[in-house]
Coordinates of C-alpha atoms in Angstrom, one line a residue:
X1150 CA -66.6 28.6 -65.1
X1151 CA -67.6 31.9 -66.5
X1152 CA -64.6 33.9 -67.5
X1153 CA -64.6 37.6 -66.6
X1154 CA -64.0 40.4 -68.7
X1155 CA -61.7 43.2 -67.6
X1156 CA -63.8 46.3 -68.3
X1157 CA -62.0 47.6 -71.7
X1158 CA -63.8 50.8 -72.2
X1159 CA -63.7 51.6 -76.3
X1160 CA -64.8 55.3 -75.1
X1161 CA -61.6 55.9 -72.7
X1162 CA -59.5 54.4 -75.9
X1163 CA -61.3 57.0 -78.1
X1164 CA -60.8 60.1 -76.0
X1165 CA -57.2 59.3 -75.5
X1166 CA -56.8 58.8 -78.9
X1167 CA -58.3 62.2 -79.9
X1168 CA -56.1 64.0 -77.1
X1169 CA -53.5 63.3 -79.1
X1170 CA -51.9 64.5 -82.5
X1171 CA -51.0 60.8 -84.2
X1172 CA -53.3 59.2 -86.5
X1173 CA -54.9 55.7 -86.2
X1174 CA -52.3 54.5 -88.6
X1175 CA -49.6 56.2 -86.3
X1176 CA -51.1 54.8 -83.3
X1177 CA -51.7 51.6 -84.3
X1178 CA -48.1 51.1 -85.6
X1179 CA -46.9 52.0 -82.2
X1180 CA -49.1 49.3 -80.8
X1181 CA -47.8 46.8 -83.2
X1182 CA -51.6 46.1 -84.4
X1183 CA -53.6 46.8 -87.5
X1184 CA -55.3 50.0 -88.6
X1185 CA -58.1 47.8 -89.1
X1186 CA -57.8 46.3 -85.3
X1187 CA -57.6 49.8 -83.8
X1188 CA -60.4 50.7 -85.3
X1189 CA -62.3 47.7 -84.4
X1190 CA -61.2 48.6 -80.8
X1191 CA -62.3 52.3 -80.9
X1192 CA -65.6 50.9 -82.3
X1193 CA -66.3 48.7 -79.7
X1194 CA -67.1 45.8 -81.8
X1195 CA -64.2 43.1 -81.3
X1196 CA -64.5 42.5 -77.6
X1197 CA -61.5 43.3 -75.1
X1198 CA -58.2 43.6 -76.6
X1199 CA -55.8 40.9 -75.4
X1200 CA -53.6 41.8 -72.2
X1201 CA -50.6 42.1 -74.3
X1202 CA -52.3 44.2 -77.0
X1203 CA -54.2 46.6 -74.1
X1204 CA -50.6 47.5 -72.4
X1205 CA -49.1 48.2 -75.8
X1206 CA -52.3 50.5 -76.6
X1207 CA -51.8 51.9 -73.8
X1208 CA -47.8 52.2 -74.4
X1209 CA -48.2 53.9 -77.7
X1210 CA -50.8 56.8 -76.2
X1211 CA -48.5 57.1 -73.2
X1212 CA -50.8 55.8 -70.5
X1213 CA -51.5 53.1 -68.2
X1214 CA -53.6 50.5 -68.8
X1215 CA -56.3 51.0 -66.5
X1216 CA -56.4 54.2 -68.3
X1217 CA -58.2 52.1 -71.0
X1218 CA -60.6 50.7 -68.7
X1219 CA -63.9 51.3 -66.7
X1220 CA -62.8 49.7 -63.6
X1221 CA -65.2 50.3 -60.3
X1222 CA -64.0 47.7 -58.2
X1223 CA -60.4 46.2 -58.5
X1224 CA -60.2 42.7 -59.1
X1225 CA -57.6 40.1 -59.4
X1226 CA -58.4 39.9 -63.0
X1227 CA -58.0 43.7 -63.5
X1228 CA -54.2 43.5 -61.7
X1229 CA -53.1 40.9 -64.4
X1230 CA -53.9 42.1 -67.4
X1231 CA -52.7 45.7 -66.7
X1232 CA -49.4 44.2 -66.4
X1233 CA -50.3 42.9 -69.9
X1234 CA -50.0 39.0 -69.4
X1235 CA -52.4 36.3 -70.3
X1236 CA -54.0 34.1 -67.7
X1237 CA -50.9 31.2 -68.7
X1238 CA -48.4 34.3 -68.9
X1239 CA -49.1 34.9 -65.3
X1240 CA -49.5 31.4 -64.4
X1241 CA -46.0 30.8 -65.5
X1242 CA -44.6 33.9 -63.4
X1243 CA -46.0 33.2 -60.4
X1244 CA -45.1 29.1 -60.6
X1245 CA -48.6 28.1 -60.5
X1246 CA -50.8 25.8 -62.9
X1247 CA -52.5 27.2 -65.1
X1248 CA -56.1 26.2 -63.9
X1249 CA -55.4 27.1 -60.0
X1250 CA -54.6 30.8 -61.4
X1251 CA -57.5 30.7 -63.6
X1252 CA -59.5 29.3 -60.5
X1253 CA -58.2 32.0 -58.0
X1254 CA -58.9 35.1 -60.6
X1255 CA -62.4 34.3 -60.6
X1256 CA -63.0 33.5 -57.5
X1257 CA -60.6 35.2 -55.3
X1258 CA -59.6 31.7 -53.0
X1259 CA -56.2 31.0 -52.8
X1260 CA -55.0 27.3 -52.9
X1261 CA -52.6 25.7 -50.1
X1262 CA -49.9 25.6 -53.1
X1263 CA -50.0 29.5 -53.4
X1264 CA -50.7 30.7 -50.1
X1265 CA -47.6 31.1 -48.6
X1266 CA -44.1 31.2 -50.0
X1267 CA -40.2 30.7 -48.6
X1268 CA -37.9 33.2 -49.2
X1269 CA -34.6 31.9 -48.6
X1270 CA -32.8 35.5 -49.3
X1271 CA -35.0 36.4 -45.8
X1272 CA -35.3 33.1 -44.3
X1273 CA -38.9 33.5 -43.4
X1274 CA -42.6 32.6 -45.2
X1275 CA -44.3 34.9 -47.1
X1276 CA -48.3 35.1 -47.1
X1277 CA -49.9 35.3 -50.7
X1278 CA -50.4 39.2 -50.8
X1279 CA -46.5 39.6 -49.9
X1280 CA -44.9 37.2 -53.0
X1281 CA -47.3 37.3 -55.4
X1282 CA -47.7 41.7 -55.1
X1283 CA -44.7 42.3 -57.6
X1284 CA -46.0 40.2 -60.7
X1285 CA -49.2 42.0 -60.3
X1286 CA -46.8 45.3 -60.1
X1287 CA -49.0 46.3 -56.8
X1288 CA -48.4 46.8 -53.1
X1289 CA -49.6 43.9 -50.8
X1290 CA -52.2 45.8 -49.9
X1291 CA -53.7 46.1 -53.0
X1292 CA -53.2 42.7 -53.8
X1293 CA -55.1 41.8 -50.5
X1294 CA -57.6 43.9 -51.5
X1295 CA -58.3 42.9 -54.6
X1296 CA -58.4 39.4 -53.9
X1297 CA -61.1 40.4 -50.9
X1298 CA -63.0 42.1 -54.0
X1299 CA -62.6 39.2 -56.2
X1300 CA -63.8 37.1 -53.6
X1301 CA -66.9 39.2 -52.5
X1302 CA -68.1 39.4 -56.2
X1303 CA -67.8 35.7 -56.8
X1304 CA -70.4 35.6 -53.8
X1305 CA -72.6 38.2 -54.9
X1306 CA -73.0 36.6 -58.4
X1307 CA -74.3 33.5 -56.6
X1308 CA -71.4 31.7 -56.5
X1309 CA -69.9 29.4 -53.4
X1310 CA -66.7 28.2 -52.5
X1311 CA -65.0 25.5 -55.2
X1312 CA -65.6 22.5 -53.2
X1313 CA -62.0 20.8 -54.7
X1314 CA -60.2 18.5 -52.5
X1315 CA -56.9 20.4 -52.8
X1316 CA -58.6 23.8 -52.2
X1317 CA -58.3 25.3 -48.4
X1318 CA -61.0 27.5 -46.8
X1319 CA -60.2 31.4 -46.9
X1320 CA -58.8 32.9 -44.1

């Protein structure tokens, strides 16, 4: 499986960057990286920061994460790292293995495990997009949506359903 990159956009880094007054050395103390890494990053020539390093970026030049990227349709992948966690990170939040979260990122198919939750505080089940919204820090909505989009773009880059035995069809 073909991991996904988030869209980091080394340009939207740079002009924040210059809208501000710090240095790189000021900036990337605040970010708790190297000079060296920052400038790598404004570069473009190390790849996408790390989830964890892109929210702290964004942190230190008072922005949101998807300030630092070139996003034109929302995908799963795009929800979880601007809450800055790794694909395990996330995993672990929402209770899942690691490979079915890896598996519904790309792909935008849910598995029976994650489709619907119990919430004993309201004694009633709760359909992917209304659990799982507040670890991606979105409405359910959005989380619907972008899971749609996720699933729509594994399909136009020739990809078909997993055909696993645990996996259940989309709705």
């Amino acid at each position: 499986m073909t991991r996904t990159t988030y869209g980091f956009s080394p340009s939207l880094l740079r002009d924040l960057c210059s809208a501000t007054d710090a240095t790189v050395a000021d900036l990337a103390d605040a970010a708790r990286i190297s000079t060296g890494e920052l400038r790598c990053h404004l570069a473009g020539e190390c790849g996408e920061p790390a989830p964890e390093v892109l929210l702290r970026l964004a942190s230190a030049l008072s922005a949101l994460p998807r300030q630092l990227c070139s996003v034109t349709d929302e995908r799963l992948i795009h929800l979880r790292v601007w809450t800055g966690r790794s694909t395990d990170a996330m995993a672990r939040a929402l209770r899942l293995p690691p490979h079915l979260c890896t598996l519904t990122e790309d792909t935008g198919y849910i598995g029976c495990s994650a489709r619907v939750r119990y919430r004993r505080s309201t004694a009633r089940w709760l359909t992917w997009q209304d659990w799982a919204a507040p670890y991606f820090g979105v409405t359910s909505e959005r989380l619907a949506s972008a899971t749609e989009t996720t699933r729509s773009h594994w399909h136009t880059v020739g990809h078909h359903r997993p055909t696993l035995p645990w996996w259940s069809p989309p709705d």
